[in-house]
mmCIF file of C-alpha atoms and ligand atoms in Angstrom:
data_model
loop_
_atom_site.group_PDB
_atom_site.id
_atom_site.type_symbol
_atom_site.label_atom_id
_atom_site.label_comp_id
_atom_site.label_asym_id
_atom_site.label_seq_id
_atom_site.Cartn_x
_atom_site.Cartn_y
_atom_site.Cartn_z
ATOM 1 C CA UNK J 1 0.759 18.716 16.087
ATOM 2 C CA UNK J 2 3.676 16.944 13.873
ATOM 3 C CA UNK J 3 4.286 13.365 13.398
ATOM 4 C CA UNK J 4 6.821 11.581 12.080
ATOM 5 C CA UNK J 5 6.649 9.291 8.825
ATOM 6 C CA UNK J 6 9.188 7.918 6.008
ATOM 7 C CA UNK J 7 9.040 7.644 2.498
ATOM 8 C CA UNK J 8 9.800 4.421 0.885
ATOM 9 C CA UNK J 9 9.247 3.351 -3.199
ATOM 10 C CA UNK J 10 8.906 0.070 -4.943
ATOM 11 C CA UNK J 11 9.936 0.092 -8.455
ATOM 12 C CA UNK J 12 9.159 3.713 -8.274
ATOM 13 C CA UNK J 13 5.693 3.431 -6.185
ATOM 14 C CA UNK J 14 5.828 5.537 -3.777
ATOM 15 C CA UNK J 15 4.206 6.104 0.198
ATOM 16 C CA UNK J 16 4.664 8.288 3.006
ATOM 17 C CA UNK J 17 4.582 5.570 5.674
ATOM 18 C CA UNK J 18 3.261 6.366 9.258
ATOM 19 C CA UNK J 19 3.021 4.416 12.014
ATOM 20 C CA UNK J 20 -0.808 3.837 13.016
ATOM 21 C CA UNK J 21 -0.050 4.552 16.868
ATOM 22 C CA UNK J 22 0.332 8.307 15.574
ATOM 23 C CA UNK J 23 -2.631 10.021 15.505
ATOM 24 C CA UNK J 24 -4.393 11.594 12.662
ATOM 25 C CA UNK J 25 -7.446 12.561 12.953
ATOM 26 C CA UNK J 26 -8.691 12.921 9.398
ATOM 27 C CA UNK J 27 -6.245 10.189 7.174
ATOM 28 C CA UNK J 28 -8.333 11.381 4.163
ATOM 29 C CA UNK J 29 -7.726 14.758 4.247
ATOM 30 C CA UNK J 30 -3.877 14.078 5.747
ATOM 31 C CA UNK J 31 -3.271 11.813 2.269
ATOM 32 C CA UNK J 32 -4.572 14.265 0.433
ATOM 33 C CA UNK J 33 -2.200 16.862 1.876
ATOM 34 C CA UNK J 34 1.306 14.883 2.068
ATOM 35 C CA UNK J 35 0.349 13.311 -1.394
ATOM 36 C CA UNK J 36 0.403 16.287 -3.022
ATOM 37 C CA UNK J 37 2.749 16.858 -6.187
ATOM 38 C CA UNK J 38 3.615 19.718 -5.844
ATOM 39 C CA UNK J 39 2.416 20.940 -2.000
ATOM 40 C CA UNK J 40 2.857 17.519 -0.337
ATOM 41 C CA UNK J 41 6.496 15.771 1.737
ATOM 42 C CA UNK J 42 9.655 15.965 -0.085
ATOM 43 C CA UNK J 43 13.208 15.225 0.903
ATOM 44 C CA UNK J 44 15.480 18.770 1.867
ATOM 45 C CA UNK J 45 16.175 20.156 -1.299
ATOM 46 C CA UNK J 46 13.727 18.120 -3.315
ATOM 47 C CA UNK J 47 12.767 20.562 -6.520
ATOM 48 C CA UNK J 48 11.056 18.020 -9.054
ATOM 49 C CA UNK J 49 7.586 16.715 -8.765
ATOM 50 C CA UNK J 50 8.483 12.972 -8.260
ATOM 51 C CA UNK J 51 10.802 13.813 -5.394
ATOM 52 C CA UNK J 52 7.877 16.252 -3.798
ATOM 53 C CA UNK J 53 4.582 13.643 -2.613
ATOM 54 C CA UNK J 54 3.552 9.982 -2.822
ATOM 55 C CA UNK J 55 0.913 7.394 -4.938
ATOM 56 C CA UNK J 56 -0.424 6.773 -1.382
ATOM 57 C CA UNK J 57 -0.004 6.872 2.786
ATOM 58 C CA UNK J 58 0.441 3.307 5.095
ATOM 59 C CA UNK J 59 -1.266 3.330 7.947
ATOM 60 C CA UNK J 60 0.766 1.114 9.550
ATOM 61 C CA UNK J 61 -0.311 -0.683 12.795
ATOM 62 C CA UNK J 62 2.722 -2.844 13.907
ATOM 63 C CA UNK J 63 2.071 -6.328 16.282
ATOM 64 C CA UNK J 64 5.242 -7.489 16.853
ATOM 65 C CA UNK J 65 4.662 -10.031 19.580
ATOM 66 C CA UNK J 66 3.500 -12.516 17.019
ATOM 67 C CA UNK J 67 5.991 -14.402 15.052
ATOM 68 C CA UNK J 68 6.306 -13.723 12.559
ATOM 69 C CA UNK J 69 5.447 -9.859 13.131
ATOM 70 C CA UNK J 70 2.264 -8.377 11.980
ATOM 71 C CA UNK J 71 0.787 -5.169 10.357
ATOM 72 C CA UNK J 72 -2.138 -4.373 10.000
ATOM 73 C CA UNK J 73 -2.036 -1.979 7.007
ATOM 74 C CA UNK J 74 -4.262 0.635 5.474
ATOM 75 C CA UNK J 75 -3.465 2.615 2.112
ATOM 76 C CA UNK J 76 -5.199 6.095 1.773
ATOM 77 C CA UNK J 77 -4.847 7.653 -1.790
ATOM 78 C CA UNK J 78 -4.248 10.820 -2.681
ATOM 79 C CA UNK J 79 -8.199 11.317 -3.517
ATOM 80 C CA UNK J 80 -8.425 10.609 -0.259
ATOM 81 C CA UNK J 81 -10.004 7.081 -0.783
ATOM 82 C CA UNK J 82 -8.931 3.843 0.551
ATOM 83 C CA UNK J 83 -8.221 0.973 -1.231
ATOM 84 C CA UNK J 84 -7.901 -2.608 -0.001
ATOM 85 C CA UNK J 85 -5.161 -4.180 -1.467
ATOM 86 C CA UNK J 86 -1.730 -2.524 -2.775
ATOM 87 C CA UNK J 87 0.973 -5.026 -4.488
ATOM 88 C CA UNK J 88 3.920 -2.199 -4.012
ATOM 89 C CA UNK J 89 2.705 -0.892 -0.635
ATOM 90 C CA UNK J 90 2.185 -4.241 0.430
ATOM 91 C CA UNK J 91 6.478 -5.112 -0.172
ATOM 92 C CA UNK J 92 7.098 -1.126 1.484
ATOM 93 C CA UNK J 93 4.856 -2.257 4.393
ATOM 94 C CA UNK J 94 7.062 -5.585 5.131
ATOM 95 C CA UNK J 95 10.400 -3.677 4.685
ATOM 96 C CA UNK J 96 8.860 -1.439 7.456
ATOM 97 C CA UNK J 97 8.009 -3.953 10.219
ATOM 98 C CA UNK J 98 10.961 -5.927 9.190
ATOM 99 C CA UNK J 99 13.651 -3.323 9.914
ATOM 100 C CA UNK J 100 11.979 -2.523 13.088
ATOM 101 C CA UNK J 101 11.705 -5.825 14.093
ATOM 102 C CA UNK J 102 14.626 -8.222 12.709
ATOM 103 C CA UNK J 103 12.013 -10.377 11.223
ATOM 104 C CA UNK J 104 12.858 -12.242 7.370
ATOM 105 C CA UNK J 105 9.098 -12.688 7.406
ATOM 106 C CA UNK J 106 5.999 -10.442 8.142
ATOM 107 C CA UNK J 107 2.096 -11.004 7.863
ATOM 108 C CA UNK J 108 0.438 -8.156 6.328
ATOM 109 C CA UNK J 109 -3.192 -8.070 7.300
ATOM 110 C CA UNK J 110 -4.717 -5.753 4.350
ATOM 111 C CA UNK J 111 -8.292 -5.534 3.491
ATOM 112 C CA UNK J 112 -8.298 -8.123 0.765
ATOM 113 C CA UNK J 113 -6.930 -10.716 3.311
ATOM 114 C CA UNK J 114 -3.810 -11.912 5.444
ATOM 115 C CA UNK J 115 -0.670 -11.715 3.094
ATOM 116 C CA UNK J 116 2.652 -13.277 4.034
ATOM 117 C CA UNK J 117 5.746 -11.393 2.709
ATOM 118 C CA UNK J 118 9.295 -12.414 3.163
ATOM 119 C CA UNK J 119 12.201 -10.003 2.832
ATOM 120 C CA UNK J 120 15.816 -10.544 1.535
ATOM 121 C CA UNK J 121 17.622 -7.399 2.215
ATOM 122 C CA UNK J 122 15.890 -5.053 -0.163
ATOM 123 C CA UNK J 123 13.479 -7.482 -2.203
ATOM 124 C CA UNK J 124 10.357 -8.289 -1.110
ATOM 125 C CA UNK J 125 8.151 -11.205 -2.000
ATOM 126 C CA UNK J 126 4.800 -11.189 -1.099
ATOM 127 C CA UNK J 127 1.573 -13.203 -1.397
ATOM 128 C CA UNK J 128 -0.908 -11.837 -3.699
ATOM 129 C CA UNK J 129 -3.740 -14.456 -3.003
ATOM 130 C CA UNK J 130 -6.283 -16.033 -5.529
ATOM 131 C CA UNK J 131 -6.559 -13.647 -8.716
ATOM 132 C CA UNK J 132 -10.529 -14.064 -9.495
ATOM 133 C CA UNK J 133 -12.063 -13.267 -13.009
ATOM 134 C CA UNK J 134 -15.475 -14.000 -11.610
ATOM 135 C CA UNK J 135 -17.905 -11.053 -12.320
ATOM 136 C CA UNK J 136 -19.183 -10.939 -8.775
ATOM 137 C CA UNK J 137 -15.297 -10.642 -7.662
ATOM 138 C CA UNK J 138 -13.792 -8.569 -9.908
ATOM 139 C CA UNK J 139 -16.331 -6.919 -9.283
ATOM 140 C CA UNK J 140 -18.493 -6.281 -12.908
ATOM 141 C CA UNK J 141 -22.106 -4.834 -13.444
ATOM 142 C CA UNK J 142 -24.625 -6.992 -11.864
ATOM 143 C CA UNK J 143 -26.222 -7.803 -15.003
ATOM 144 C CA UNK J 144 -22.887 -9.286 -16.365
ATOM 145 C CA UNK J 145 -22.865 -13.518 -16.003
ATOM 146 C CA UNK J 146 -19.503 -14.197 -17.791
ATOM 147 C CA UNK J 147 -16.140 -12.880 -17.011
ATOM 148 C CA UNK J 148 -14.846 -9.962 -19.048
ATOM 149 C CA UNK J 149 -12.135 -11.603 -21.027
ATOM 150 C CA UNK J 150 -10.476 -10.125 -24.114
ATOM 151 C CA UNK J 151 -13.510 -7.864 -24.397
ATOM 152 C CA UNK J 152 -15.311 -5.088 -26.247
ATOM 153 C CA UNK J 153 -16.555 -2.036 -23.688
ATOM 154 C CA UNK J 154 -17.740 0.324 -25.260
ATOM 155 C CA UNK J 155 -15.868 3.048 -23.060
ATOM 156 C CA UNK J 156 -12.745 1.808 -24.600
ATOM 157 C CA UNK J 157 -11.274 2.688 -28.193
ATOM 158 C CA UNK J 158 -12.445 0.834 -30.818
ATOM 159 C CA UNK J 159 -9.973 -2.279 -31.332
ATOM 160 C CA UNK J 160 -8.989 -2.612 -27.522
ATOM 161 C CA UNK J 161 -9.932 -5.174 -25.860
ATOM 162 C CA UNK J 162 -10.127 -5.813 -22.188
ATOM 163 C CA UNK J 163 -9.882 -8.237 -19.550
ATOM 164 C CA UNK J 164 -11.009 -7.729 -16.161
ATOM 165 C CA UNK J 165 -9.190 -9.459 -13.158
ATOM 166 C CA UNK J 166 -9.381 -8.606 -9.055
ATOM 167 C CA UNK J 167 -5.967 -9.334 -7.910
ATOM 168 C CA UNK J 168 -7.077 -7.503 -4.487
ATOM 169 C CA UNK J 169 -8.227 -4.791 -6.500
ATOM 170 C CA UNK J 170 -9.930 -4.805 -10.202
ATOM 171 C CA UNK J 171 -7.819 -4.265 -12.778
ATOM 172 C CA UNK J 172 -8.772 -3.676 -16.522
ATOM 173 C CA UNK J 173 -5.753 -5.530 -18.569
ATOM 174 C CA UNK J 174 -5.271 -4.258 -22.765
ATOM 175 C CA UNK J 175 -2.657 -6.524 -24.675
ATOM 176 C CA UNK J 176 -1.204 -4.055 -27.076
ATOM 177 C CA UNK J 177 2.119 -3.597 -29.454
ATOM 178 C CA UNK J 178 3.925 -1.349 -27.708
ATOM 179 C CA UNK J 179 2.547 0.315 -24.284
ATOM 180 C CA UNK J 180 4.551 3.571 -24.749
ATOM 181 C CA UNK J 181 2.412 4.142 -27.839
ATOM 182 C CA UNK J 182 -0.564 4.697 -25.728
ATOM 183 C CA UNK J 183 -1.996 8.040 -24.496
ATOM 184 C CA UNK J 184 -2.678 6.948 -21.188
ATOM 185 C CA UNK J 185 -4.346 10.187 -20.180
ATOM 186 C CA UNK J 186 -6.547 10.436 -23.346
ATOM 187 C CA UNK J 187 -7.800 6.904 -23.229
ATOM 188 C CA UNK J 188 -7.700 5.117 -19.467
ATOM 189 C CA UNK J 189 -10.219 7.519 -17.431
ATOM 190 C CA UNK J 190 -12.986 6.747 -19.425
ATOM 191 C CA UNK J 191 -11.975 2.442 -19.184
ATOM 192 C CA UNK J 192 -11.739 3.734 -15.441
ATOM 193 C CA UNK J 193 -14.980 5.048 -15.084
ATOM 194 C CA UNK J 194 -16.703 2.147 -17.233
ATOM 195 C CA UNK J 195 -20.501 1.359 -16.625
ATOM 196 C CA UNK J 196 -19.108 -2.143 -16.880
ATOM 197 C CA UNK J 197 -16.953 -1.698 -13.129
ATOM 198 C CA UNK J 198 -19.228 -0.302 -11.292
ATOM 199 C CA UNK J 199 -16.549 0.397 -8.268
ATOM 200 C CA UNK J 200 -13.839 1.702 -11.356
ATOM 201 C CA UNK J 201 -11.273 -0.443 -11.988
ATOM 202 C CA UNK J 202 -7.391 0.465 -12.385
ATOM 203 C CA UNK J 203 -6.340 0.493 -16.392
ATOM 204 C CA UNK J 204 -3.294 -1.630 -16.775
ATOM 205 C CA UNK J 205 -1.799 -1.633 -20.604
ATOM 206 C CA UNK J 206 0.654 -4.546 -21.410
ATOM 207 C CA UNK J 207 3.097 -5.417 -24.147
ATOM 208 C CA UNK J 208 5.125 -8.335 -24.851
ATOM 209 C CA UNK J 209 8.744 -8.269 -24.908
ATOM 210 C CA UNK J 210 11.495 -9.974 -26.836
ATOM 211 C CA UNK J 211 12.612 -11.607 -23.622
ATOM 212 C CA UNK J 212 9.456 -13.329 -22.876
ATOM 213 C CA UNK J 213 8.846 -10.680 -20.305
ATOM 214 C CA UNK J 214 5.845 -7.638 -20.531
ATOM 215 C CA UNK J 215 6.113 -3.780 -20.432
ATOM 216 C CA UNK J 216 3.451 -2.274 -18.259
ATOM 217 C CA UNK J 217 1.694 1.060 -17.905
ATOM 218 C CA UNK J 218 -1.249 1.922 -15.006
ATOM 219 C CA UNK J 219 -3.480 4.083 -14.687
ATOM 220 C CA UNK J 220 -4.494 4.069 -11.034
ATOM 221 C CA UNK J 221 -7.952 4.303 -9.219
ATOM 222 C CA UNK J 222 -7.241 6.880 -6.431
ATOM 223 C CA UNK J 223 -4.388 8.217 -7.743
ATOM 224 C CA UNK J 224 -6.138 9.601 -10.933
ATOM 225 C CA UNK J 225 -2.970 8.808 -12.973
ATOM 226 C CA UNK J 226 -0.260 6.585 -14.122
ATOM 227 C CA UNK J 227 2.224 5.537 -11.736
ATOM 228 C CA UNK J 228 5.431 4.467 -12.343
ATOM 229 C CA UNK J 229 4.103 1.212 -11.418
ATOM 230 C CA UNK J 230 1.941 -1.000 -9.846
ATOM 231 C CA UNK J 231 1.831 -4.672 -7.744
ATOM 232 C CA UNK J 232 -1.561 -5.735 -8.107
ATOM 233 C CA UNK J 233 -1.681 -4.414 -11.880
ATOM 234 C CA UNK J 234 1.487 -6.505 -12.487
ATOM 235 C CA UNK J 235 0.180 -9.302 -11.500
ATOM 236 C CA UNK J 236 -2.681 -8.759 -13.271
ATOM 237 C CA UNK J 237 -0.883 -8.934 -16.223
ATOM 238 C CA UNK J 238 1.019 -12.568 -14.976
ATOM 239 C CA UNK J 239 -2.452 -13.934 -14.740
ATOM 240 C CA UNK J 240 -4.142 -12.169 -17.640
ATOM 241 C CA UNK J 241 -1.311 -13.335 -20.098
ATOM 242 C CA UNK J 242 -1.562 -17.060 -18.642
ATOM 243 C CA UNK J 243 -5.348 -16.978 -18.816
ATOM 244 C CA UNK J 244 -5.159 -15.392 -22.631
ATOM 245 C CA UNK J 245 -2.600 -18.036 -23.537
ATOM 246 C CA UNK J 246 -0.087 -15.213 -23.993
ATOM 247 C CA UNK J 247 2.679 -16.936 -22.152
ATOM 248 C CA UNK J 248 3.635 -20.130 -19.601
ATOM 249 C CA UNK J 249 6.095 -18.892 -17.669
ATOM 250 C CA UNK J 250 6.710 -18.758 -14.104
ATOM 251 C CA UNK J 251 7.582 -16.454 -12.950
ATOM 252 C CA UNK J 252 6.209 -13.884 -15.619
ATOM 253 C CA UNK J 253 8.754 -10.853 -15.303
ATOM 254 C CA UNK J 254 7.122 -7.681 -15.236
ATOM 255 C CA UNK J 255 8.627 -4.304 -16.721
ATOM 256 C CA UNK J 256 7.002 -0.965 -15.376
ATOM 257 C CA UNK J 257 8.421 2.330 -15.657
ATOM 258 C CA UNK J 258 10.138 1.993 -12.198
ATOM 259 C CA UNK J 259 11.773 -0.861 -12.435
ATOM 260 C CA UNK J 260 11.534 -5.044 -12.919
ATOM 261 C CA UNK J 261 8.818 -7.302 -11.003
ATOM 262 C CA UNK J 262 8.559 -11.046 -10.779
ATOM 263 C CA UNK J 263 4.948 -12.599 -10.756
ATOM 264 C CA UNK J 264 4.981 -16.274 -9.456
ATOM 265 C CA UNK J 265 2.298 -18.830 -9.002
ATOM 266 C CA UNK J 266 2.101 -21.172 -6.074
ATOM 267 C CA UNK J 267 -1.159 -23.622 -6.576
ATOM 268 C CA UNK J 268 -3.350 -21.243 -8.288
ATOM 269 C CA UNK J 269 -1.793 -18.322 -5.520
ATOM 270 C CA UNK J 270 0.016 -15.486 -7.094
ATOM 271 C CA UNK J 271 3.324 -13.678 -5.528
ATOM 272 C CA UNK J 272 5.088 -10.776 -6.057
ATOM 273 C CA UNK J 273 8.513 -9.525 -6.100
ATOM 274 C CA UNK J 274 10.544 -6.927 -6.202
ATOM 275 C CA UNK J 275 12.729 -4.204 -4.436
ATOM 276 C CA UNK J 276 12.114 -1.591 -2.227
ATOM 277 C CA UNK J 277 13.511 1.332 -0.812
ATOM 278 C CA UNK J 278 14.023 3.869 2.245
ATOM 279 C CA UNK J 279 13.807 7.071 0.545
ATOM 280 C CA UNK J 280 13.951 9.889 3.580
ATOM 281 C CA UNK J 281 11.798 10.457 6.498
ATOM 282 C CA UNK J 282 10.330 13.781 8.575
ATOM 283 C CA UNK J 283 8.053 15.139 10.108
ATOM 284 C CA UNK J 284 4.740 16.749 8.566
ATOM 285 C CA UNK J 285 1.359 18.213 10.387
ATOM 286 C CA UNK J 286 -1.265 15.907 11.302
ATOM 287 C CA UNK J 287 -3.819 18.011 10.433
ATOM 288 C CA UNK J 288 -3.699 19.941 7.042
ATOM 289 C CA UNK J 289 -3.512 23.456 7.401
ATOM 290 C CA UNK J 290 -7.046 25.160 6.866
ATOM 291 C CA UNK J 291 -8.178 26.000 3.488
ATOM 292 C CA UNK J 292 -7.935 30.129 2.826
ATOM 293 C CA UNK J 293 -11.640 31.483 2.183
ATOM 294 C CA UNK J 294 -11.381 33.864 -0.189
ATOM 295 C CA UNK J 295 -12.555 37.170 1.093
ATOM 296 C CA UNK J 296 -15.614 38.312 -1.203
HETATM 297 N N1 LIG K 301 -0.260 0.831 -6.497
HETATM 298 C C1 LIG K 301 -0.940 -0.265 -5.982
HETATM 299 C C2 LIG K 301 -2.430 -0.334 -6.190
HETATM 300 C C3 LIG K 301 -3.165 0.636 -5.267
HETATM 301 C C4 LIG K 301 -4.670 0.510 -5.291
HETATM 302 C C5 LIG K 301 -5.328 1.074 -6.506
HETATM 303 N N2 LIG K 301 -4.957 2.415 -6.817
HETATM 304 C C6 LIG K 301 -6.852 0.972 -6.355
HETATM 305 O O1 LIG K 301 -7.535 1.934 -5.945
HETATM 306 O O2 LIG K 301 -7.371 -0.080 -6.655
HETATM 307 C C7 LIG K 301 -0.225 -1.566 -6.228
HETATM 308 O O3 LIG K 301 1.010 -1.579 -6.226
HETATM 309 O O4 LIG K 301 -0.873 -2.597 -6.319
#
């Protein structure tokens, strides 16, 4: 059976969005499927690798007799994993509901709590909640008592330091000159897999610009890779850089590979904003295709 879903980015994350009412009866093995890079949903014509997949699939479960609107959303990675908060898919999720519905505003029930996110034409702002450095939060090793700030690990290169934040997920934040000197792929898996993080933890690398603003590079949990960028690990950065004394603005403007994000702060609250977009839509198989045995 088909079903059909559409493809939006935020600053150049990007998710194959399908509405929850459709069924799929294995979302794990579905994400891993329409995900794909090379094998997974493009648009007509699409040739290169970042027009062919996604960072992730909504789940999308629309309640629109509220006001405002709700959604109850669920990302599944490409590793087939769920995670429970997702900055970017988050503002995609909003855009969603709100051009089916008419609403400017939309609550987003994810699994790291309710989330309000209002919606100017294209940019989305949304609620980020309480960014915790506690240990038990983030969440650390349980024989860890203090908060991993501007840290040692021994996973990491010698030098970089580290500073662990859950801003719905954990994030692992390195202050360094200049982010596109770093070899993402040579040094974040193993800050990833740390002993310290015993759930992994995405690797966000920051530097400060001229402007007052930060460059960012992720390496995402679930995706196995960088990104071309990331909600929860910008904001991470906003309240790493506060925390470290790095900056005092508000907002702290954001500068992945995709694009420009604003991180605000509302009594201790964090938001996020930034634009989305409608990329294409179709129609793709709810169940992947069985795997070929190899005849011995
Ligand atoms: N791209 C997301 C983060 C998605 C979750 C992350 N990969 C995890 O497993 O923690 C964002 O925009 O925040």
């Amino acid at each position: 059976m088909s079903i059909e879903y559409e493809k939006f980015h935020g600053t150049g994350n990007d998710f194959v969005v399908v509405d929850a009412d459709e069924y799929v009866p294995d979302r794990a093995a579905f994400a891993r499927k329409v995900c794909d890079r090379h094998d997974g949903v493009s648009v007509a014509g699409g040739s290169t690798d970042e027009s062919v997949g996604a960072d992730g699939t909504l789940f999308l479960a629309l309640e629109p007799q509220f006001s405002p609107p709700r959604v109850v959303m669920t990302l599944v990675q490409p590793d087939g994993s769920t995670a429970a908060m997702c900055g970017n898919g988050a503002r995609c999720a909003a855009k969603w509901a709100a051009e089916r519905t008419g609403a400017d505003a939309i609550m987003l029930d994810t699994q790291a709590g309710t989330r309000r996110a209002e919606i100017r034409g294209d940019e989305v702002t949304i609620e980020m909640g309480e960014p915790s450095f506690a240990p038990g939060d983030v969440p650390l090793a349980s024989d860890r008592e203090d908060p991993l700030i501007d840290a040692d690990v021994a996973e990491a290169p010698e030098g970089m330091e580290l500073t662990a934040v859950n801003t719905g997920v954990p994030h692992a934040v390195a202050f360094v000159e200049d982010v596109d000197d770093v070899d993402l792929d040579a040094v974040a898996p193993a800050i990833r897999h740390a002993d310290v993080f015993p759930e992994g933890a995405n690797v966000t690398f920051a530097s400060e610009r001229a402007d007052g603003g930060f460059d960012q590079r992720t390496f995402e949990r679930g995706v196995e890779g960088e990104t071309r960028s990331c909600g929860t690990g910008a904001v991470a950065i906003g309240v790493a850089a506060r925390r470290l004394g790095r900056t005092d603005e508000d907002p702290v403007s954001v500068f992945p590979p995709g694009g420009e994000l604003e991180v605000g702060f509302r009594n201790g609250r964090a938001t996020l904003t930034g634009p989305t977009e409608r990329e294409f839509e179709g129609e793709v198989a709810s169940t992947p295709e069985p795997r070929r045995v190899s005849e011995a």
